[in-house]
PDB file of C-alpha atoms in Angstrom:
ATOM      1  CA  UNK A   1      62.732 125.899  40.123  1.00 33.00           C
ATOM      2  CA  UNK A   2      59.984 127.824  39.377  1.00 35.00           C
ATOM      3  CA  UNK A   3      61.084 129.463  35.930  1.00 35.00           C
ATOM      4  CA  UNK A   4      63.545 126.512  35.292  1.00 38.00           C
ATOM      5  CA  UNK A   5      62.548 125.074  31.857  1.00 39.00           C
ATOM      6  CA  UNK A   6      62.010 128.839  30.843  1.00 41.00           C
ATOM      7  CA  UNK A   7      65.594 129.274  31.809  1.00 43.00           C
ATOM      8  CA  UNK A   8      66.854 125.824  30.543  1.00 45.00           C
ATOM      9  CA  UNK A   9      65.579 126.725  26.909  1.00 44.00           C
ATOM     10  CA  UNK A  10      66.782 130.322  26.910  1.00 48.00           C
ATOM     11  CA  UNK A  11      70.272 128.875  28.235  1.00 49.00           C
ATOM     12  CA  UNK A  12      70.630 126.013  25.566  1.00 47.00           C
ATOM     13  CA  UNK A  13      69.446 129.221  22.222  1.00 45.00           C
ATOM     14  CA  UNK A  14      71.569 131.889  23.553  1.00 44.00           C
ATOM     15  CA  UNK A  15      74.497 129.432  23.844  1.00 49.00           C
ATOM     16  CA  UNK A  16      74.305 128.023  20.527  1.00 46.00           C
ATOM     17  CA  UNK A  17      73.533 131.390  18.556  1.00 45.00           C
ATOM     18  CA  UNK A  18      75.648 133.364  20.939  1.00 47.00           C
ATOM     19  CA  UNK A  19      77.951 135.251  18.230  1.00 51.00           C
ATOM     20  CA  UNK A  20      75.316 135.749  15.684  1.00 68.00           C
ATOM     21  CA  UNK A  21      71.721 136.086  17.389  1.00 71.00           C
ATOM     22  CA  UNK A  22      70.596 139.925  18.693  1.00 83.00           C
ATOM     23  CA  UNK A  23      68.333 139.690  21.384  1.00 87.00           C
ATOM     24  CA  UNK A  24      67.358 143.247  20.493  1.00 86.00           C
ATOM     25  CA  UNK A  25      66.324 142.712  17.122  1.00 88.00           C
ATOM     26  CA  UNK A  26      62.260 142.499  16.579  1.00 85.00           C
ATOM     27  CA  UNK A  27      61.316 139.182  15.334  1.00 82.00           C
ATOM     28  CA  UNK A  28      58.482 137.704  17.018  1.00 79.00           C
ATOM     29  CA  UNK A  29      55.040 138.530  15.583  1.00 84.00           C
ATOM     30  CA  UNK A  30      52.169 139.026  18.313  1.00 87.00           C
ATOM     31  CA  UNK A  31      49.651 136.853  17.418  1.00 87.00           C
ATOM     32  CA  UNK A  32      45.732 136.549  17.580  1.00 87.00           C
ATOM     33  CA  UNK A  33      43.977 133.837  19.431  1.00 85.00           C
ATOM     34  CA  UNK A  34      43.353 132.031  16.259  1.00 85.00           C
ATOM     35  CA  UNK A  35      46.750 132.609  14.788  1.00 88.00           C
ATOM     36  CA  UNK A  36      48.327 131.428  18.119  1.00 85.00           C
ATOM     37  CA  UNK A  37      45.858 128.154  18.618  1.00 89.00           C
ATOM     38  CA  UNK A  38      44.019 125.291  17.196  1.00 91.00           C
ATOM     39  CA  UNK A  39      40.446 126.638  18.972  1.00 93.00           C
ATOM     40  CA  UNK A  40      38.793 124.540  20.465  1.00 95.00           C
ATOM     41  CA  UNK A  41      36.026 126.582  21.896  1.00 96.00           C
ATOM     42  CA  UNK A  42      35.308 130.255  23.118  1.00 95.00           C
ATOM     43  CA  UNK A  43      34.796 130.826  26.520  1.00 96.00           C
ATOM     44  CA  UNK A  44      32.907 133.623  27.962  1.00 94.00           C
ATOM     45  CA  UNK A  45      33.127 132.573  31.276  1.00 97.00           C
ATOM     46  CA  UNK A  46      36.048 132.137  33.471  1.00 98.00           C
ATOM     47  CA  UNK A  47      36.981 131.334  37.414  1.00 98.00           C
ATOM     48  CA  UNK A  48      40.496 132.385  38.994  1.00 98.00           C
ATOM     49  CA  UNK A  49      41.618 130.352  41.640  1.00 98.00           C
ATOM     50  CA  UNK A  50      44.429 130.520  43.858  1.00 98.00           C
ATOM     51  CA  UNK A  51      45.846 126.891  44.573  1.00 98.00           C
ATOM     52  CA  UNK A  52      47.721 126.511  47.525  1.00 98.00           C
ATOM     53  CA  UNK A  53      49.894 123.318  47.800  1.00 97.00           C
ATOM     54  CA  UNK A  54      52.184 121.976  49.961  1.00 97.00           C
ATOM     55  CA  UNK A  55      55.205 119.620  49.878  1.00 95.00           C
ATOM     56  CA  UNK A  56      54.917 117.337  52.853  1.00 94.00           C
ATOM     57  CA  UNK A  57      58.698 116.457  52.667  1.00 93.00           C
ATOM     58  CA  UNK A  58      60.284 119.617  51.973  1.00 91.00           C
ATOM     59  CA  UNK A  59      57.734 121.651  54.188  1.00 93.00           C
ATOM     60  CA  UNK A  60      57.587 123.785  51.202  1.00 94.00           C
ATOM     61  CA  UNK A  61      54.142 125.820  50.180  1.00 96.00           C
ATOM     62  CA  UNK A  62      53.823 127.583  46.666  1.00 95.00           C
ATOM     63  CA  UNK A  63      50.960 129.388  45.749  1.00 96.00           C
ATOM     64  CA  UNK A  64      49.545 129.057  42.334  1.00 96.00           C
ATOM     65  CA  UNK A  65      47.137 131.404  40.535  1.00 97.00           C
ATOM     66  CA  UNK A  66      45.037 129.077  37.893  1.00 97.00           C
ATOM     67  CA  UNK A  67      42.106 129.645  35.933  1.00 98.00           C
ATOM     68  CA  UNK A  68      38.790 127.429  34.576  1.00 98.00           C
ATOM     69  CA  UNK A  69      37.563 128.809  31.086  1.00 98.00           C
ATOM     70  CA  UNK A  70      33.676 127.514  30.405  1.00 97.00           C
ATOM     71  CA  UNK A  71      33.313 126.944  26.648  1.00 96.00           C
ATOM     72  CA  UNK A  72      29.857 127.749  24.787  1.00 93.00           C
ATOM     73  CA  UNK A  73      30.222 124.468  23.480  1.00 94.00           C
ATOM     74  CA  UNK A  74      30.853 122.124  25.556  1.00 92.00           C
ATOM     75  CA  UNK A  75      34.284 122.471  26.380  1.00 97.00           C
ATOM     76  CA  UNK A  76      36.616 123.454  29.629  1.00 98.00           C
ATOM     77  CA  UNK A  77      40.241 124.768  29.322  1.00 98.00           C
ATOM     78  CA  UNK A  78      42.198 124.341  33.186  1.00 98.00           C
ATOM     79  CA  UNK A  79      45.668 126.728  32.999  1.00 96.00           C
ATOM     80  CA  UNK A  80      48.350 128.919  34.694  1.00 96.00           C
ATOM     81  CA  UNK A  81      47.058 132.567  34.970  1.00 96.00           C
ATOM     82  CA  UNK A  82      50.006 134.015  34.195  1.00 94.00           C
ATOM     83  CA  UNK A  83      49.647 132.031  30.701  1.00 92.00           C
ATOM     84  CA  UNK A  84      46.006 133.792  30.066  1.00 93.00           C
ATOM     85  CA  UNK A  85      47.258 136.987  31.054  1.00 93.00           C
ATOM     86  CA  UNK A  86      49.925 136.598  28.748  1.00 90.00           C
ATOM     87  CA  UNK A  87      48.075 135.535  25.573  1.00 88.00           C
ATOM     88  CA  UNK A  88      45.235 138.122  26.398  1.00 89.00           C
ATOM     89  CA  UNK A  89      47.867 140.551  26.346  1.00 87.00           C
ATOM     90  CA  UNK A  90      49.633 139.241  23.082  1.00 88.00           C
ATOM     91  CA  UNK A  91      46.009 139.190  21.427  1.00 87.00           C
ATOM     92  CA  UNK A  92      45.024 142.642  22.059  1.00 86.00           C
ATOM     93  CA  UNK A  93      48.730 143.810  20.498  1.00 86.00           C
ATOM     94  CA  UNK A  94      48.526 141.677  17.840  1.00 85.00           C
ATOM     95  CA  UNK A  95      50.342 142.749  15.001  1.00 86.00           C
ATOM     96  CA  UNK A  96      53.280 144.281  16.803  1.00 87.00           C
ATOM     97  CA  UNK A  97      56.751 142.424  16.437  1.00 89.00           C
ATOM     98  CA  UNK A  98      58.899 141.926  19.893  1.00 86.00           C
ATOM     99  CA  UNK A  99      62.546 141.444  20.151  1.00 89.00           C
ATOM    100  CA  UNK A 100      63.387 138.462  22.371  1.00 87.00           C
ATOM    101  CA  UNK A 101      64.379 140.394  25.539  1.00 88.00           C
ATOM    102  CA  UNK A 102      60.883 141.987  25.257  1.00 86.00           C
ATOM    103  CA  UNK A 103      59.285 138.585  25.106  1.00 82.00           C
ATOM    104  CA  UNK A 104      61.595 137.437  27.881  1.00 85.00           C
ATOM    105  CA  UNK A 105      60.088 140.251  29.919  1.00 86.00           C
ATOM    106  CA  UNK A 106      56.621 139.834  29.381  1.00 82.00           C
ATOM    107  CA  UNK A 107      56.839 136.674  29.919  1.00 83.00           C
ATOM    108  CA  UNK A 108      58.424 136.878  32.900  1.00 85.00           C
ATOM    109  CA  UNK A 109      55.788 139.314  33.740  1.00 87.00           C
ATOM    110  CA  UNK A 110      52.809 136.756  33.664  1.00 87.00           C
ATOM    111  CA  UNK A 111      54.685 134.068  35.166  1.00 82.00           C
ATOM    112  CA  UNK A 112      53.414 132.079  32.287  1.00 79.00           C
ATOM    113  CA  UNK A 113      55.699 129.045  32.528  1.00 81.00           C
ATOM    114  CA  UNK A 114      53.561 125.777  32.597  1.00 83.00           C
ATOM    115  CA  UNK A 115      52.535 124.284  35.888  1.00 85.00           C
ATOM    116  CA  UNK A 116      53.168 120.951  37.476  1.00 90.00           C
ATOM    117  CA  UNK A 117      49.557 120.281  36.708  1.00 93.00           C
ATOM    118  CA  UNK A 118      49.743 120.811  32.817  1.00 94.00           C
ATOM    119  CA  UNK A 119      46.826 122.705  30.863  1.00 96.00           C
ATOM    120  CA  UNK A 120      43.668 120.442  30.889  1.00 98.00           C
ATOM    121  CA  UNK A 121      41.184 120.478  27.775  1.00 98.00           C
ATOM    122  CA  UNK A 122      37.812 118.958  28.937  1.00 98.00           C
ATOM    123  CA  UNK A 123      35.364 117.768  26.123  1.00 96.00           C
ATOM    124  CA  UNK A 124      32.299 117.035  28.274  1.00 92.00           C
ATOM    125  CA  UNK A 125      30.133 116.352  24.890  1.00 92.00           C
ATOM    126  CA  UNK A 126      32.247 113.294  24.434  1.00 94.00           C
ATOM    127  CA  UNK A 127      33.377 112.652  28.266  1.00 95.00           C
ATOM    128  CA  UNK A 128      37.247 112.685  27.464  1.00 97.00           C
ATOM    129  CA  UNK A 129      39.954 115.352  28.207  1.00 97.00           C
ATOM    130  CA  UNK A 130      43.699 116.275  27.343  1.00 97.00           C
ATOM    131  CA  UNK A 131      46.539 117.191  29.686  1.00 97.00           C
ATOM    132  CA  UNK A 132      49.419 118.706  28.084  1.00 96.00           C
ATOM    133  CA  UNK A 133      52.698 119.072  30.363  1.00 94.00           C
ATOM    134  CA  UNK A 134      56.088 119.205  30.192  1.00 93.00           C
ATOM    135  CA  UNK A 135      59.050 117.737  31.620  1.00 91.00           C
ATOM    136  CA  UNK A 136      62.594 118.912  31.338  1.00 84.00           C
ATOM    137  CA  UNK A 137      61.589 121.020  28.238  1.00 84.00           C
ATOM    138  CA  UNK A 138      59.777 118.115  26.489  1.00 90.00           C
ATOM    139  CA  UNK A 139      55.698 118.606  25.976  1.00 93.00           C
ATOM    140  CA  UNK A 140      53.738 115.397  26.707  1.00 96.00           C
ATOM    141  CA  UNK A 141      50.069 115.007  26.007  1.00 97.00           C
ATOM    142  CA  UNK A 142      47.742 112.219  26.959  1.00 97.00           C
ATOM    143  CA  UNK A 143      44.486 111.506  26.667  1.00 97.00           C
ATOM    144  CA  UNK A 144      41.375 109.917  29.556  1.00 97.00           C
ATOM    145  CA  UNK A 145      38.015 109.757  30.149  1.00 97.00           C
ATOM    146  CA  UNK A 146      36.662 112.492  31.940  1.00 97.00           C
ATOM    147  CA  UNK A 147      37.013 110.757  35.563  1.00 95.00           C
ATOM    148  CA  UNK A 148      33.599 109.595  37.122  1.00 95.00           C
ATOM    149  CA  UNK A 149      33.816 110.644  40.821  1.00 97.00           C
ATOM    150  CA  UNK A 150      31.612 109.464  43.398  1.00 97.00           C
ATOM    151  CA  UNK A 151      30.531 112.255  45.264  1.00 98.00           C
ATOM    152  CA  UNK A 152      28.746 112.217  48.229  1.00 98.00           C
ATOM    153  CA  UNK A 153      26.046 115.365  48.453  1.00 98.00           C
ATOM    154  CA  UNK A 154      26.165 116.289  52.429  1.00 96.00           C
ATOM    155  CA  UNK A 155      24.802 118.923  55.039  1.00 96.00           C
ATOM    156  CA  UNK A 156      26.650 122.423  55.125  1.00 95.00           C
ATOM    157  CA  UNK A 157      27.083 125.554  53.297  1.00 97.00           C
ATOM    158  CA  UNK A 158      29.621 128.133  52.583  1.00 96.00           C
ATOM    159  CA  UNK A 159      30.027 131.274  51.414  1.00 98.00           C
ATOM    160  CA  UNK A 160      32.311 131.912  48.224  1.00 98.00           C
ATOM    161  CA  UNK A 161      32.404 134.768  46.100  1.00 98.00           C
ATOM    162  CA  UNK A 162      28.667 136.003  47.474  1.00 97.00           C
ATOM    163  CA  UNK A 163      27.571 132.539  45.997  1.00 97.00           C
ATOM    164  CA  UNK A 164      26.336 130.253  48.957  1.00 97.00           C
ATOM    165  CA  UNK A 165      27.998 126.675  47.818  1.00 98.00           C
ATOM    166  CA  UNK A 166      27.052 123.372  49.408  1.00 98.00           C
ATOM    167  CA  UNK A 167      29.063 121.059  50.498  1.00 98.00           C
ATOM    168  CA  UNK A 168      30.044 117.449  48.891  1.00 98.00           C
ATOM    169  CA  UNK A 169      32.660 114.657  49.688  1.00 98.00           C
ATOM    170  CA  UNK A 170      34.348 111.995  47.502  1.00 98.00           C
ATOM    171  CA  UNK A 171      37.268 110.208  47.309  1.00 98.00           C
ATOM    172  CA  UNK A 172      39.240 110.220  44.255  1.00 98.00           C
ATOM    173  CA  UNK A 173      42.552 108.760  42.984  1.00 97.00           C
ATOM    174  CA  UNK A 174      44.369 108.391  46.473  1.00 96.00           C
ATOM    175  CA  UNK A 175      42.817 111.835  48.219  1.00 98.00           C
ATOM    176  CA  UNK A 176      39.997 112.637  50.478  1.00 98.00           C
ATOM    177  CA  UNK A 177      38.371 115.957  48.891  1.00 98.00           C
ATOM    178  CA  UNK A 178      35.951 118.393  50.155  1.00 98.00           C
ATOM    179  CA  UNK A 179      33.959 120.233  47.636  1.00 98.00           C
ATOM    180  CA  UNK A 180      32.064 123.615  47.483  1.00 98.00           C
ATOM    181  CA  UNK A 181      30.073 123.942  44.912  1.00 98.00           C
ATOM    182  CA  UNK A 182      27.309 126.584  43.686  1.00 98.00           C
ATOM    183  CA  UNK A 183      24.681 127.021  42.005  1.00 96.00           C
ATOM    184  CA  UNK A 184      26.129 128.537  38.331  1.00 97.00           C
ATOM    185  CA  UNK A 185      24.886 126.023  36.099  1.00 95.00           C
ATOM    186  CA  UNK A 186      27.759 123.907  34.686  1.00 96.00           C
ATOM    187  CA  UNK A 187      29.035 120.558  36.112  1.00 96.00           C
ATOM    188  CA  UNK A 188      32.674 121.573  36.179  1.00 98.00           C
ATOM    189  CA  UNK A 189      35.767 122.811  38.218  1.00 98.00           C
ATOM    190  CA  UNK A 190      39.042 122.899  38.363  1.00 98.00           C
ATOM    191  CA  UNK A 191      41.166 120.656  37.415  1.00 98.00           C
ATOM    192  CA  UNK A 192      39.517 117.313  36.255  1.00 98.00           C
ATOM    193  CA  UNK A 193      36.971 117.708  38.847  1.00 98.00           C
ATOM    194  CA  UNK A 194      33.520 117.577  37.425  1.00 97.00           C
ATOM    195  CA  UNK A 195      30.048 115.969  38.742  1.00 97.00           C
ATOM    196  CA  UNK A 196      28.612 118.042  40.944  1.00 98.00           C
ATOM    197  CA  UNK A 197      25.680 119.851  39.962  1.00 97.00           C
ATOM    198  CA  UNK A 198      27.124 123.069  40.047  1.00 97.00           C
ATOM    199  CA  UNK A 199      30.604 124.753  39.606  1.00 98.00           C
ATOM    200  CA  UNK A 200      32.876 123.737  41.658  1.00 98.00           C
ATOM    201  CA  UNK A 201      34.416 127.284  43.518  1.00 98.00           C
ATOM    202  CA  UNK A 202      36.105 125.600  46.351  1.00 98.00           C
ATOM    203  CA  UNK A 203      37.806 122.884  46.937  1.00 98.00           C
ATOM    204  CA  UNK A 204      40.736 120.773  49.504  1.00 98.00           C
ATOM    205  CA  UNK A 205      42.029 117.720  50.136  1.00 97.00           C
ATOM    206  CA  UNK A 206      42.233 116.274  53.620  1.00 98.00           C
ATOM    207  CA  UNK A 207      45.507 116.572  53.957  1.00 97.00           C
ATOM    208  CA  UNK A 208      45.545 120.030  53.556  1.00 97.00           C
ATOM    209  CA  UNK A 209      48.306 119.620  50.601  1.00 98.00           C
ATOM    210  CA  UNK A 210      46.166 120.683  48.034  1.00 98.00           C
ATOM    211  CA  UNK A 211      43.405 123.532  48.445  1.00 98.00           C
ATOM    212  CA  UNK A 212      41.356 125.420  45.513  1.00 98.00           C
ATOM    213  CA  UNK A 213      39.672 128.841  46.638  1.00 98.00           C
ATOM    214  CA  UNK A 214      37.776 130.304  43.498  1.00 98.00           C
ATOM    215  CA  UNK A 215      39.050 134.600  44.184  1.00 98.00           C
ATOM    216  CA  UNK A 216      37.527 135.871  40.940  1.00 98.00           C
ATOM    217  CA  UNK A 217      34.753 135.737  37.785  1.00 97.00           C
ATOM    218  CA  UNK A 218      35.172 136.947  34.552  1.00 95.00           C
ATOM    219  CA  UNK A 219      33.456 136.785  31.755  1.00 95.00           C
ATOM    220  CA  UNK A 220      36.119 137.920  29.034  1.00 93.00           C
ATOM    221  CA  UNK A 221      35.566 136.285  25.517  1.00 92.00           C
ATOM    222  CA  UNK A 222      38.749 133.527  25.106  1.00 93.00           C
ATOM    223  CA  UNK A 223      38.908 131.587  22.694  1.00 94.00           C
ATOM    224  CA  UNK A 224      41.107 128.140  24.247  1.00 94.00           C
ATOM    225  CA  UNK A 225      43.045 125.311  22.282  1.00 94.00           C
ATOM    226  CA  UNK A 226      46.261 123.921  22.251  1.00 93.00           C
ATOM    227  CA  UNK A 227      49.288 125.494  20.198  1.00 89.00           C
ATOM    228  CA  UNK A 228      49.425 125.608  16.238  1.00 87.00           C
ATOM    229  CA  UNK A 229      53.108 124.576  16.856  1.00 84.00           C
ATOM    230  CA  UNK A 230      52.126 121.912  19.563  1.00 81.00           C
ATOM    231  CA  UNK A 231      54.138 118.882  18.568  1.00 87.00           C
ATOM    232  CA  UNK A 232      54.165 116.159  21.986  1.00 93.00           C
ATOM    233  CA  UNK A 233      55.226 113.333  22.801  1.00 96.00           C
ATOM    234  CA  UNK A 234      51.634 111.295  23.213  1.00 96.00           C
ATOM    235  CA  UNK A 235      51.497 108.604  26.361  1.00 97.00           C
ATOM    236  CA  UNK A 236      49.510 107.225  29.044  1.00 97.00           C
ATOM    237  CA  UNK A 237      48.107 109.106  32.437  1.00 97.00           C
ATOM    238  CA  UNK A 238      50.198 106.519  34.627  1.00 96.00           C
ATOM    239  CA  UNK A 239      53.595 106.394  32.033  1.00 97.00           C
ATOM    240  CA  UNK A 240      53.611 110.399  32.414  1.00 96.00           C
ATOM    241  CA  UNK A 241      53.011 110.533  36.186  1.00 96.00           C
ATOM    242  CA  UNK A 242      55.584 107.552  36.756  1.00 95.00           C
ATOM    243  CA  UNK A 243      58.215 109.902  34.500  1.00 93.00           C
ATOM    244  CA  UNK A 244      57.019 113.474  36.345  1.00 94.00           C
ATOM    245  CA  UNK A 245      57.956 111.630  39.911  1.00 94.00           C
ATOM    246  CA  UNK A 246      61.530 110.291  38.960  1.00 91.00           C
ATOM    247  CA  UNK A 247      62.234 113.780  37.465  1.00 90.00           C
ATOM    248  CA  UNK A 248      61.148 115.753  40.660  1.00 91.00           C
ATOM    249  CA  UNK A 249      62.251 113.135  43.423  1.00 90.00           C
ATOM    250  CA  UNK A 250      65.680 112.860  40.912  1.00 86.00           C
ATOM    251  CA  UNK A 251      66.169 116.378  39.904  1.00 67.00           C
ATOM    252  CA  UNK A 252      69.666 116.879  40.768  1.00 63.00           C
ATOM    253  CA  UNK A 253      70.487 113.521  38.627  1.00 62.00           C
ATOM    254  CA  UNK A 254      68.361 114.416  36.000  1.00 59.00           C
ATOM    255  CA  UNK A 255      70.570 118.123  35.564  1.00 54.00           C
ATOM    256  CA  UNK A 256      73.597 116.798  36.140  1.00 51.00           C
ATOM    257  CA  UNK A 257      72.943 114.082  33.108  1.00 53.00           C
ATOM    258  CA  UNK A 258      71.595 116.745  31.285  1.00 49.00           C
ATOM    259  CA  UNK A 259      75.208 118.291  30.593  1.00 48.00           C
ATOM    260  CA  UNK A 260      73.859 121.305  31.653  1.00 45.00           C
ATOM    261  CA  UNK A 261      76.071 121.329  34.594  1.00 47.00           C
ATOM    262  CA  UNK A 262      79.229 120.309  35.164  1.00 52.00           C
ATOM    263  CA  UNK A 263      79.094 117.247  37.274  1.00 48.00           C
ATOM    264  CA  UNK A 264      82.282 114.999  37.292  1.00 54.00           C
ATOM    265  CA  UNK A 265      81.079 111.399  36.384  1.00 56.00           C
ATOM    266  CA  UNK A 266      82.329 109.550  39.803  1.00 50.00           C
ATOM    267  CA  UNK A 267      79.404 112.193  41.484  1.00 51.00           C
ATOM    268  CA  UNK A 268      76.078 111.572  39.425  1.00 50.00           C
ATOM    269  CA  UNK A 269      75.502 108.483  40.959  1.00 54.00           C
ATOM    270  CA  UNK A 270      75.409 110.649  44.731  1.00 54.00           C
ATOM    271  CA  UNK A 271      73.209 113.150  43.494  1.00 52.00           C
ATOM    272  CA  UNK A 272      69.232 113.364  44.365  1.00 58.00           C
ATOM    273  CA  UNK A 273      68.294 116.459  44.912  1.00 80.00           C
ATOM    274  CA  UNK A 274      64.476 116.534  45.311  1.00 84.00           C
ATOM    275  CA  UNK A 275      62.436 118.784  43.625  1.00 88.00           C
ATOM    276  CA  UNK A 276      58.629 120.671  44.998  1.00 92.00           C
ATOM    277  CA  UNK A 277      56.406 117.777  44.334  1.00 94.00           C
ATOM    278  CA  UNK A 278      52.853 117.049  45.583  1.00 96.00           C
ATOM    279  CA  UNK A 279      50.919 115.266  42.768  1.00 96.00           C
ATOM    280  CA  UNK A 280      46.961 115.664  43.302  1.00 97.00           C
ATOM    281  CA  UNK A 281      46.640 112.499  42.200  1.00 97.00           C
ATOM    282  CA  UNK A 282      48.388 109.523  44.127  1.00 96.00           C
ATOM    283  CA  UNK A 283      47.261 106.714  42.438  1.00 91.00           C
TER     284      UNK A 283
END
């Protein structure tokens, strides 16, 4: 279901404006960074990690590619690759105009549909962060205090990106993690994990359902903030989480009430087709 509310939103336009809408004609303005997004901050250094998760009742694994963009002031941005590549590549075009197949191809392209794990803005100034996600084609945002984990500085080092890390433990919202960290001086990582006293470049649960592994540095300018047109549905951490579960443990209910599919009424009730789902946080 990777590209699914991608594919629910294109399915619900096209069928409505079927008769009248060209997909060939050019009407969608590439934008800059600060036409596209209320900026936040600039970052001029970023890590790419590939996330590696697993689904302990499907047996499923999906490998994400994510990325951590350090602000100059003060401020974190936690996203999809495929959504960085995609607006670096709308910002240095800017000015052109795209039909929608083109944008259905690019974006396709960067495999810049939003994650399971939302896009995280971290304020460390004022110790609070945003999560922006989206379930069933509706954007959510809520709002925390950047979470104060215990970690536990231990014996061992590693080798990441020709950066020797050190090792630290904690346990955090339902998970035994393992940290790497190094010696680049900001108290971040990916996600909302933050404490240590350098960034974090690796990272895994004990379970092995969850596993960060920082494979690249950049330090491309990128400015970060959450869409001009960003209108959400603002709730609580736990309300969201509680929602994101029924949806992926419900999925097939959730489509068939959707009217999206044609489900005869005397069948809903059987239907409960589970999802991928593996929240990092359990609790």
């Amino acid at each position: 279901m990777r590209f699914f509310t991608y594919i629910i939103l294109c399915t619900l336009y096209l069928t409505a404006f079927a008769k009248e809408f060209d997909a060939d004609k050019k009407i969608y303005p590439l934008e800059r960074f600060t036409e596209q997004y209320n900026v936040a901050d600039t970052a001029n250094l970023e890590v790419v990690y590939a996330h590696a998760v697993i689904d302990p009742v499907l047996s499923q694994k999906r490998l994400l590619h994510e990325i951590l963009c350090i602000g100059d002031a003060g401020n974190s941005f936690f996203l999809k690759y495929g959504t960085y590549q995609l607006d670096s590549a709308t910002n240095a075009n800017h000015g052109a105009i795209e039909s929608w197949n083109e944008y259905s191809k690019r974006s396709k392209k960067y495999d810049s549909v939003i994650s399971d794990y939302g896009k995280i803005l971290k304020d460390l100034n004022n110790n609070s962060l945003k999560v922006h996600n989206i379930i069933f084609g509706q954007s959510y945002l809520y709002e925390e205090p950047i979470p104060e984990i215990n970690w536990e500085l231990t014996d061992g080092t590693k080798e990441i990106l020709g950066y020797e890390c050190h090792k630290a433990t904690a346990r955090w919202r339902g998970r035994d993690w393992t940290a790497w960290y190094s010696d680049i001086p900001f108290s971040d990582g990916p996600y909302k994990f933050t404490g240590l006293p350098g960034l974090i470049l690796g990272l895994e649960d004990a379970s092995g359902e969850h596993k960060f592994q920082a494979i690249g540095i950049k330090k491309d300018k990128y400015p970060f903030g959450f869409d001009k047109n960003f209108d959400p549905i603002k709730t609580k951490r736990e309300k969201f989480e509680a929602m994101q579960k029924d949806h992926k443990l419900n999925f097939g209910k959730t489509l068939a009430n959707s009217g999206l599919a044609q489900v005869k009424p005397e069948d809903k009730d059987r239907i409960s087709q589970r999802s991928f789902y593996c929240p990092i946080e359990l609790e």
